[in-house]
Tab-separated table of C-alpha atoms and ligand atoms in Angstrom:
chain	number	residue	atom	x	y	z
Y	1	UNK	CA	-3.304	-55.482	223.482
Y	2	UNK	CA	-2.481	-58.800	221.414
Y	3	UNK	CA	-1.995	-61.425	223.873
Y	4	UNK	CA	-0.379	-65.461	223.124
Y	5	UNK	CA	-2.351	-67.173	225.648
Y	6	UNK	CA	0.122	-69.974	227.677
Y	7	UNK	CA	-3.488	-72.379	228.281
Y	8	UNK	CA	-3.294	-75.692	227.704
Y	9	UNK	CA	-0.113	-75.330	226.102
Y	10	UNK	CA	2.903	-77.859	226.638
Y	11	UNK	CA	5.730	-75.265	227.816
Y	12	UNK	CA	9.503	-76.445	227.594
Y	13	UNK	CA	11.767	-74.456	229.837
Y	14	UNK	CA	15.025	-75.417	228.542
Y	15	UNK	CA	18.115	-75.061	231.455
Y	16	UNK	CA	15.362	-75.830	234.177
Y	17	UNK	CA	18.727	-76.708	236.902
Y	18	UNK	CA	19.426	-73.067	236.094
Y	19	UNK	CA	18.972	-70.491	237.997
Y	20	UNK	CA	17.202	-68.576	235.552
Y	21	UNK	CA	15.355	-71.721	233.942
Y	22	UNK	CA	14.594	-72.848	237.912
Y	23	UNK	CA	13.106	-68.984	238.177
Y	24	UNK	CA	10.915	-69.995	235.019
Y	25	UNK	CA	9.420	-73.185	236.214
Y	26	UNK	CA	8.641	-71.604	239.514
Y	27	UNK	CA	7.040	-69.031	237.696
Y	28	UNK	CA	4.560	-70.752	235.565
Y	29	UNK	CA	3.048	-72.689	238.472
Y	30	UNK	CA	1.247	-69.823	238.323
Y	31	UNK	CA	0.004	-70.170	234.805
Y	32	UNK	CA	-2.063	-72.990	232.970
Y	33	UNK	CA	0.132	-74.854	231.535
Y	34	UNK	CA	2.317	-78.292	231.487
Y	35	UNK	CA	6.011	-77.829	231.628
Y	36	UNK	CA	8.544	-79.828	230.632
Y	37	UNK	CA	11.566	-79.718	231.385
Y	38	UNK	CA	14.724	-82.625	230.440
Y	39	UNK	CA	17.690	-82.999	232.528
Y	40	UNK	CA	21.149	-83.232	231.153
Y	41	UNK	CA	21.427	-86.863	231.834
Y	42	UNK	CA	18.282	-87.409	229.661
Y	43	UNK	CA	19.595	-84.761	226.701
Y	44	UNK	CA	22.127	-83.332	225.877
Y	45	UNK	CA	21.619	-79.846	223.910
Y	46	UNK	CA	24.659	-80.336	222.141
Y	47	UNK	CA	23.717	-83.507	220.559
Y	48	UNK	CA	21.331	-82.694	217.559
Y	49	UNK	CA	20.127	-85.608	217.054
Y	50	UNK	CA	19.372	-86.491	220.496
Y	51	UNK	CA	17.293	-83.096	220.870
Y	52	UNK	CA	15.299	-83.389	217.699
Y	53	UNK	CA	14.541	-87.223	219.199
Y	54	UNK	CA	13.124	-85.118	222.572
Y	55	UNK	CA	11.192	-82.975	220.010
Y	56	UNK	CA	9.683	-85.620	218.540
Y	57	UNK	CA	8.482	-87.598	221.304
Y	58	UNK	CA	7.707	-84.115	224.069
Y	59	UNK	CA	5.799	-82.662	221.557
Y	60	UNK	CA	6.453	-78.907	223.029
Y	61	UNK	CA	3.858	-75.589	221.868
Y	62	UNK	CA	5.944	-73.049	223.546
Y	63	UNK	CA	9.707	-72.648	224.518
Y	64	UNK	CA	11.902	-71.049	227.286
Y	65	UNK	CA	15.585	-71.272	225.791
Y	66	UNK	CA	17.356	-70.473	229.293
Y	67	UNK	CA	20.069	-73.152	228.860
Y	68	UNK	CA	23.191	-71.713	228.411
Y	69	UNK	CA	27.028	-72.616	229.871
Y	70	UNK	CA	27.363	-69.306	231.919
Y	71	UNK	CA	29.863	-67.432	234.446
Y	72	UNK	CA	31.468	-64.465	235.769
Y	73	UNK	CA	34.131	-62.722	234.459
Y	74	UNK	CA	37.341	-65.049	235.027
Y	75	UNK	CA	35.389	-67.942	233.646
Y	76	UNK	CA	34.689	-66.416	230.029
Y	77	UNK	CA	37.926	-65.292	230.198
Y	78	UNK	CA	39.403	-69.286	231.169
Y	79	UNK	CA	37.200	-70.953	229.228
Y	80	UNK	CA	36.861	-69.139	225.928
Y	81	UNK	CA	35.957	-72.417	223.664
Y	82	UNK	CA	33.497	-73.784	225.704
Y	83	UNK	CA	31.507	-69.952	225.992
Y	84	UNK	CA	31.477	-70.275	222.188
Y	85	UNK	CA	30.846	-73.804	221.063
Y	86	UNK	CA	28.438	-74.839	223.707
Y	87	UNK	CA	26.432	-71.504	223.675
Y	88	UNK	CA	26.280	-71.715	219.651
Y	89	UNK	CA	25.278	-75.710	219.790
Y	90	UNK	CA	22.780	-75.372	222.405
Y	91	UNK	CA	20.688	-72.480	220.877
Y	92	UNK	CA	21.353	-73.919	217.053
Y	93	UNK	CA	19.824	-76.946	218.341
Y	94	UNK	CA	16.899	-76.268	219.984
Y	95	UNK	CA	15.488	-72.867	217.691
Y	96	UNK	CA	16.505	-75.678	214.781
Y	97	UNK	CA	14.576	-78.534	216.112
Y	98	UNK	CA	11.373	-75.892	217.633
Y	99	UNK	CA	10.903	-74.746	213.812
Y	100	UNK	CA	11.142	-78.549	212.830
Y	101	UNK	CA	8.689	-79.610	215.091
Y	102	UNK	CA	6.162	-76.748	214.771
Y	103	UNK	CA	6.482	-75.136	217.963
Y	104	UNK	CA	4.202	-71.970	217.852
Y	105	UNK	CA	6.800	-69.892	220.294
Y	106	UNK	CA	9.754	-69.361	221.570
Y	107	UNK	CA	11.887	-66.731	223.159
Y	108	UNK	CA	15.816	-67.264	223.162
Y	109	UNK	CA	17.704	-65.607	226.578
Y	110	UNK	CA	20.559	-63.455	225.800
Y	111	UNK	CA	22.788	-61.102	227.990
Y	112	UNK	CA	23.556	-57.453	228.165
Y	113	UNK	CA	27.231	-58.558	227.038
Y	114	UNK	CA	26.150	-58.765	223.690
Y	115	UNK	CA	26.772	-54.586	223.638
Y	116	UNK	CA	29.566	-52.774	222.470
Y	117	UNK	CA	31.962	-52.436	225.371
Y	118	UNK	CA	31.379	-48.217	225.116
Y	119	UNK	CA	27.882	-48.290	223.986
Y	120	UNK	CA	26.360	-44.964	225.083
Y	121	UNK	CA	24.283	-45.580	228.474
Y	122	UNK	CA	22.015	-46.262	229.181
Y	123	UNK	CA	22.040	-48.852	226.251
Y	124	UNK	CA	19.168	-49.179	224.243
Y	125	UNK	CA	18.531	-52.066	221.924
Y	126	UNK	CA	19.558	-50.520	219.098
Y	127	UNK	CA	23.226	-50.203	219.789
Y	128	UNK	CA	23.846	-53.825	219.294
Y	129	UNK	CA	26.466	-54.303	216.298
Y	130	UNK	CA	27.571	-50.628	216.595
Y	131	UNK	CA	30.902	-51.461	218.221
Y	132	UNK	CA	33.582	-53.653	219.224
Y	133	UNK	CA	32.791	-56.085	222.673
Y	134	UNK	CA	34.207	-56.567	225.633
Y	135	UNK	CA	37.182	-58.901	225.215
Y	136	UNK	CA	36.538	-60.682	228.434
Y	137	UNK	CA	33.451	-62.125	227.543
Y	138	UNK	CA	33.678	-61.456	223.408
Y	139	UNK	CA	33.093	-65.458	222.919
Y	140	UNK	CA	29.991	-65.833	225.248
Y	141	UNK	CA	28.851	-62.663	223.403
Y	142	UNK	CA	29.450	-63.462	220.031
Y	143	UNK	CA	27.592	-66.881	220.459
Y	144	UNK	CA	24.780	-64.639	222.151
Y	145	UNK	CA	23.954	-62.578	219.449
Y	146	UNK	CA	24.422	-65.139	216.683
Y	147	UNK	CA	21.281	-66.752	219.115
Y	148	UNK	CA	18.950	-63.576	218.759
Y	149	UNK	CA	20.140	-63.672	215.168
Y	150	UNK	CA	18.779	-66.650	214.359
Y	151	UNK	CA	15.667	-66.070	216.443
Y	152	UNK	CA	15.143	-63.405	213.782
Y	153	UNK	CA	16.327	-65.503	211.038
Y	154	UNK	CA	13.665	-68.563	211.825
Y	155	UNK	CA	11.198	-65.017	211.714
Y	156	UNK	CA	11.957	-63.895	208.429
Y	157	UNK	CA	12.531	-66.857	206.599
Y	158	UNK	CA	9.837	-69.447	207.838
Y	159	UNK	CA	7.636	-66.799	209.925
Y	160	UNK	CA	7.586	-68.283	213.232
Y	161	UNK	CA	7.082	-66.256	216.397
Y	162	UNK	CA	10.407	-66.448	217.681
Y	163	UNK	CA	11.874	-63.505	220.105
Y	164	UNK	CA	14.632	-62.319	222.340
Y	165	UNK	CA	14.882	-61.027	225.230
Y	166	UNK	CA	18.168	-59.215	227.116
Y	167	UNK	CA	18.543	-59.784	231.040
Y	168	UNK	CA	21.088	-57.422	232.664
Y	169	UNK	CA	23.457	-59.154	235.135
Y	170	UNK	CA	21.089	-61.197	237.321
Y	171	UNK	CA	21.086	-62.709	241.327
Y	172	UNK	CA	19.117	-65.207	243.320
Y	173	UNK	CA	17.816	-68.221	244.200
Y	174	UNK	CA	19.607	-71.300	241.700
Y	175	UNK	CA	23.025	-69.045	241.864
Y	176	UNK	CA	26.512	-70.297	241.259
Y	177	UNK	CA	28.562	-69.330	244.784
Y	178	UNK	CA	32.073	-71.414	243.196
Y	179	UNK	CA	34.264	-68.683	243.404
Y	180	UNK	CA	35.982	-69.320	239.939
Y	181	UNK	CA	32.824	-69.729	238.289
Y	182	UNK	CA	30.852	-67.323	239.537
Y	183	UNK	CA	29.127	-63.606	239.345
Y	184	UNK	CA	30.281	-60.817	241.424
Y	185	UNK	CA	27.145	-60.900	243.770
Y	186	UNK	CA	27.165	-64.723	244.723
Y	187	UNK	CA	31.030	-64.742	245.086
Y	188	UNK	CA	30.899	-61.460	247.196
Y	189	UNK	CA	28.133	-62.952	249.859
Y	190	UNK	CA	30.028	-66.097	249.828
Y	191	UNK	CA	33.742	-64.199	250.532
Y	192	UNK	CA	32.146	-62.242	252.873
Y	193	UNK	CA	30.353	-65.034	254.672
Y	194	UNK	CA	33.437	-66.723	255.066
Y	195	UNK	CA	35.666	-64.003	256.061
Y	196	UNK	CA	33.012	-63.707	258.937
Y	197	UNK	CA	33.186	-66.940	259.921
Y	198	UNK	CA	37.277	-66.693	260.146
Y	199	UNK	CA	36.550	-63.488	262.250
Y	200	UNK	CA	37.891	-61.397	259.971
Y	201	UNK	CA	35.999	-57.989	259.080
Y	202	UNK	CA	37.678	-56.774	256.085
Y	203	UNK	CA	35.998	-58.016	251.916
Y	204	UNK	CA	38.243	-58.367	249.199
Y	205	UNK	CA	36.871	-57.329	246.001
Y	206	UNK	CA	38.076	-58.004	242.160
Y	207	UNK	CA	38.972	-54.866	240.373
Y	208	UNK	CA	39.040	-51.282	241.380
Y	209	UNK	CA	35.331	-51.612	242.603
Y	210	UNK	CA	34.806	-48.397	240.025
Y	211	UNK	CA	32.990	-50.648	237.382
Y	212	UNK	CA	29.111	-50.475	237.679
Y	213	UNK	CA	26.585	-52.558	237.007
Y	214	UNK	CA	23.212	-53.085	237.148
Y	215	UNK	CA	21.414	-56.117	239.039
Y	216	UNK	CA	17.968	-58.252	238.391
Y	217	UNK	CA	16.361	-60.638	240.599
Y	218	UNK	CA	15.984	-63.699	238.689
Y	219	UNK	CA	12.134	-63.718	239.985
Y	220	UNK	CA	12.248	-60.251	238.450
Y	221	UNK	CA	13.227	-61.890	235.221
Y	222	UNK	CA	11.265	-64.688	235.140
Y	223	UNK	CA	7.829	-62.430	235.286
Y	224	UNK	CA	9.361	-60.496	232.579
Y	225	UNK	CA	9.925	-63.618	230.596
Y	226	UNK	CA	6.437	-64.530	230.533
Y	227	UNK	CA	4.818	-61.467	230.607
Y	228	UNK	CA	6.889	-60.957	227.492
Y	229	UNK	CA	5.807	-64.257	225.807
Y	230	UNK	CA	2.027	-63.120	225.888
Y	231	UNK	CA	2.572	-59.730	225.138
Y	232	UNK	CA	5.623	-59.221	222.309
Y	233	UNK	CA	5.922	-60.648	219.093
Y	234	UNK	CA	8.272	-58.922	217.168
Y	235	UNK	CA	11.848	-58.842	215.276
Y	236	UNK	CA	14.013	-57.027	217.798
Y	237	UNK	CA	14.779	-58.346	220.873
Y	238	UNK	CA	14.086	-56.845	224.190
Y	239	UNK	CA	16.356	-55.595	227.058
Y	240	UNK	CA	15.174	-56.497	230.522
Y	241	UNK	CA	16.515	-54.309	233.133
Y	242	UNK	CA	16.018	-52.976	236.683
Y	243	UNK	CA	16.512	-49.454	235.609
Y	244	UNK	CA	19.200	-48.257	238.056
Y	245	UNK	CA	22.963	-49.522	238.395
Y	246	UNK	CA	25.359	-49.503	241.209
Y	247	UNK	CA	29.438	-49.616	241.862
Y	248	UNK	CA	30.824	-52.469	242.222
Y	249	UNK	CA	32.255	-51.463	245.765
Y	250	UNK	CA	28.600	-49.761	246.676
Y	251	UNK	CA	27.372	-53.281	246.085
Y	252	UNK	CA	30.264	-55.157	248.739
Y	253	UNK	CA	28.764	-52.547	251.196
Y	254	UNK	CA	25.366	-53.883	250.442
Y	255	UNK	CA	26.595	-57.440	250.842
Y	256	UNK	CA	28.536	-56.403	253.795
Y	257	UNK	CA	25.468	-55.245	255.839
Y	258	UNK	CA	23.499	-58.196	254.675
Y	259	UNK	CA	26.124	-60.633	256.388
Y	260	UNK	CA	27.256	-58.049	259.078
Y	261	UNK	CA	30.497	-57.674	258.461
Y	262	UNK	CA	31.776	-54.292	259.625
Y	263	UNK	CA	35.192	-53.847	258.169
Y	264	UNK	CA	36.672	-52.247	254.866
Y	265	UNK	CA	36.588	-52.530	251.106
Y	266	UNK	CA	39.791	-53.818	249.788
Y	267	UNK	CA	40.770	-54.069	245.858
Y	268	UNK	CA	42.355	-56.657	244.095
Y	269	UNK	CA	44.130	-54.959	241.253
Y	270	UNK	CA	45.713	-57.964	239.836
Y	271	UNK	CA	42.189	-58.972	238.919
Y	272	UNK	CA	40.149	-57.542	235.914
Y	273	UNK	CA	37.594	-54.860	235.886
Y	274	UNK	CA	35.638	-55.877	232.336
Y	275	UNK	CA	33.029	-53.630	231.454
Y	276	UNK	CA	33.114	-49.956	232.872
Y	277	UNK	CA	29.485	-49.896	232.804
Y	278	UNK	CA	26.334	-51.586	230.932
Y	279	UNK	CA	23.597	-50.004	232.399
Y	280	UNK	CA	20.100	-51.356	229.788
Y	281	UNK	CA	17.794	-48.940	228.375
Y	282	UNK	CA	14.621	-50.804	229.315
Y	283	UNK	CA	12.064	-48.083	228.247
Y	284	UNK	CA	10.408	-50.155	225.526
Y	285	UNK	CA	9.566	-53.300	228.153
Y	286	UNK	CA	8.186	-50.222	230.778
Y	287	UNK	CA	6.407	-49.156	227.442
Y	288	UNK	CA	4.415	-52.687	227.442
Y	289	UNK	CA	3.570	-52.111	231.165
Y	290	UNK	CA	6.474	-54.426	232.641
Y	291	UNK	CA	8.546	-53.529	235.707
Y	292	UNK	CA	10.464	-55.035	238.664
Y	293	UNK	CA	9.432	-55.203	242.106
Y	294	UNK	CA	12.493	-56.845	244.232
Y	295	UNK	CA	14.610	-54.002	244.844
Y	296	UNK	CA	18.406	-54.770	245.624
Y	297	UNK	CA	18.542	-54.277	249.301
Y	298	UNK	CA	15.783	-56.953	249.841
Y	299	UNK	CA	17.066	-59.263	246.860
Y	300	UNK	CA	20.623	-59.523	248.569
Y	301	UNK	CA	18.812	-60.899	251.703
Y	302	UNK	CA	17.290	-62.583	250.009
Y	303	UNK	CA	19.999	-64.132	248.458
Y	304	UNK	CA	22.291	-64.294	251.358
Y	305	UNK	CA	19.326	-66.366	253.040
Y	306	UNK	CA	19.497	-68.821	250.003
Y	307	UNK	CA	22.985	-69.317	250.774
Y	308	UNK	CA	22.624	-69.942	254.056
Y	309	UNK	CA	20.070	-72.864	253.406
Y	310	UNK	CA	22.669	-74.591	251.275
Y	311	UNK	CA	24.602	-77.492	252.568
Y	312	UNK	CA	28.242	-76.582	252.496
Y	313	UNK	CA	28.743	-78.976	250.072
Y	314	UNK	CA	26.165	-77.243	247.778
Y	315	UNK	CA	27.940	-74.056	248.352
Y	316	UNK	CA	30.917	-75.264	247.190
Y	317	UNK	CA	30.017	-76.265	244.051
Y	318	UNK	CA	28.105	-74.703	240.795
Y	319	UNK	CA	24.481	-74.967	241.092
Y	320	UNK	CA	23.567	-72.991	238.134
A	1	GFB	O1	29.756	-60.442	237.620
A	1	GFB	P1	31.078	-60.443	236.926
A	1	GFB	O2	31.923	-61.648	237.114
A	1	GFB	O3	30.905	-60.258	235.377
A	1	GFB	O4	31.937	-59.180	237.425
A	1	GFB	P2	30.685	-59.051	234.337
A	1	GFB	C1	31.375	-57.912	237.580
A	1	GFB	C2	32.391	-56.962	238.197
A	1	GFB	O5	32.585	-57.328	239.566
A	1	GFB	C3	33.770	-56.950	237.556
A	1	GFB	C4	33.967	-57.366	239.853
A	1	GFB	O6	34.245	-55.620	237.537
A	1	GFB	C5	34.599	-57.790	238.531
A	1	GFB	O7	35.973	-57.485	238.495
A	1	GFB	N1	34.217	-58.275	240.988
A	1	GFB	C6	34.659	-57.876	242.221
A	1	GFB	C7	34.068	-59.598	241.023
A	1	GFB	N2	34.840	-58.926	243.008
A	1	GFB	C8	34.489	-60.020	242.305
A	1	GFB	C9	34.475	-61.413	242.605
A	1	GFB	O8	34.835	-61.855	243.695
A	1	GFB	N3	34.006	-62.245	241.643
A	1	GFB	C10	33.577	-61.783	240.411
A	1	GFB	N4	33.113	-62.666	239.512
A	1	GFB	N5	33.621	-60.471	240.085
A	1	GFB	C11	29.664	-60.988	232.980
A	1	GFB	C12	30.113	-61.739	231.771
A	1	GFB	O9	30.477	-59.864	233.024
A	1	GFB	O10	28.340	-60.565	232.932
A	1	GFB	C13	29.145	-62.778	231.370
A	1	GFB	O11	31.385	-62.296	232.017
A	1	GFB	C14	27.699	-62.300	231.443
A	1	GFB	O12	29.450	-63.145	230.089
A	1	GFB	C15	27.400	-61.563	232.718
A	1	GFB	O13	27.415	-61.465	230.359
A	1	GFB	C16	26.010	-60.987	232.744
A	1	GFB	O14	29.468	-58.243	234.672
A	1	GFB	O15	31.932	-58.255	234.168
């Protein structure tokens, strides 16, 4: 198999304070290479100017475009404007400036929200384009696949080797526990830590706990990410998945063992469901010889243990 070897090269992991971009850095310890990261005090991604400057003086070979302004469900829905400009600037910028500045590869991150809202399941990479999205999260989306769009674009017209890949929703280490910001998994282990701690036994849940979805350790990810970078080189981007997908209420039970809270379920109805279901087809990465290894079980532990290690402070606020 054709391999892009990572040696030597100067690797730019783009959202490194991210939970997914953290997951990346921690991740290529393991490989020879020199990352680089920049801080948002040092750049700003939606200055153009500012990151062609970085280009020009960092010099990168390879990028990791993990920086993104991300959230759960209430936030795309608040924040509509910021989803779309930031997430359009940010990826512009930086596949812009990496084709400027000669770097040899780069793979932009994308989201399984970039699917039709009833795409058959489990969705396959095709069935992007093929219907209307989710209007919860339509802007995030829309700047998503204009992102794996221009991946392609940077392909056809100027022949760089430039790809895509597609996480399903993702947990762990680097997560965002700020209730209004947040993902259902962090916000759930953070509601039910608390409700503990106020010696209640009952967790309140978003929704009609019917949706389902389908969860990724963002360690999980990360080895995808690279293993992808060596191994793929090629037009269409890639969905990475765990393979299996859960209820939303089968997951508060999960979370609700994990912090040992014995109570009930209850539903907040007021509250919007999204997405009935967006479980990834993610044959073609098992095709390439990729899969996960955290299952969900361990990963919430996992997760709740991460939590638990932040100051309250940190818990309080976004750290992705
Ligand atoms: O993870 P989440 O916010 O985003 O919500 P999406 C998933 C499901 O969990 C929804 C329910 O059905 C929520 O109603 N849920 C239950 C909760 N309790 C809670 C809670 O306390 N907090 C939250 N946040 N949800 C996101 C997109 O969609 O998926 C992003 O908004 C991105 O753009 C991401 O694509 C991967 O899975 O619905």
């Amino acid at each position: 198999m054709w391999t892009y070897d990572l040696s030597g090269k100067r690797v730019y992991v783009a959202g490194h304070r991210g939970m997914v971009g953290s997951a990346l850095v921690r991740r290529l310890e393991s490989e020879d290479c020199k990352v680089l990261t920049a801080s948002r005090d040092e750049l700003d991604l939606k200055d153009q100017a500012a990151v062609r400057a970085w280009y020009a003086r960092e010099k990168p070979d390879v990028v990791f475009l993990a920086a993104a302004k991300v959230g759960g469900i209430l936030a795309n829905d608040t924040y509509p404007a910021d989803f779309l400009y930031d997430n359009l600037m940010i990826e512009a910028n930086i596949i812009e400036a990496s084709h400027r500045f000669d770097v040899e590869k780069l793979m932009f991150l994308g989201s399984s929200c970039i699917y039709p809202k009833f795409a058959p399941q489990p969705i396959t990479e095709d069935s992007l384009l093929t219907g209307p999205l989710e209007p919860t999260n339509e802007w995030y989306a829309i700047a998503k696949i204009a992102g794996i769009k221009l991946a392609q674009a940077y392909r056809r017209q100027h022949g760089r080797d430039y790809i895509s890949a597609m996480p399903t929703n993702l947990y762990g280490p680097g997560d965002n526990f700020d209730l209004k910001g947040s993902h259902v998994l962090p916000a759930l282990i953070r509601k039910a830590h608390e409700a503990k701690l106020r010696g209640e036994r009952n967790l309140e849940i978003w929704g009609t706990g019917t949706p389902m979805r389908e969860f990724l350790h963002v360690d999980d990810l990360a080895d995808a990410c690279v293993f992808l970078m060596k191994v793929y080189s090629e037009d269409e981007h890639v969905n990475i998945g765990y393979g299996e997908d859960v209820t939303i209420r089968e997951v508060a039970g999960m979370v609700m063992e994990a912090v040992g809270l014995d109570g009930e379920v209850r539903c907040d109805t007021t509250k919007p469901d999204g997405t009935p279901r967006k479980l990834m087809d993610a044959s073609k990465l098992r095709a390439l010889g990729w899969s996960p290894k955290i299952d969900l079980h361990e990963g919430i532990a996992g997760a709740y243990r991460f939590f638990l290690e932040l100051g309250e402070e940190a818990r309080g606020v976004a750290v992705a």
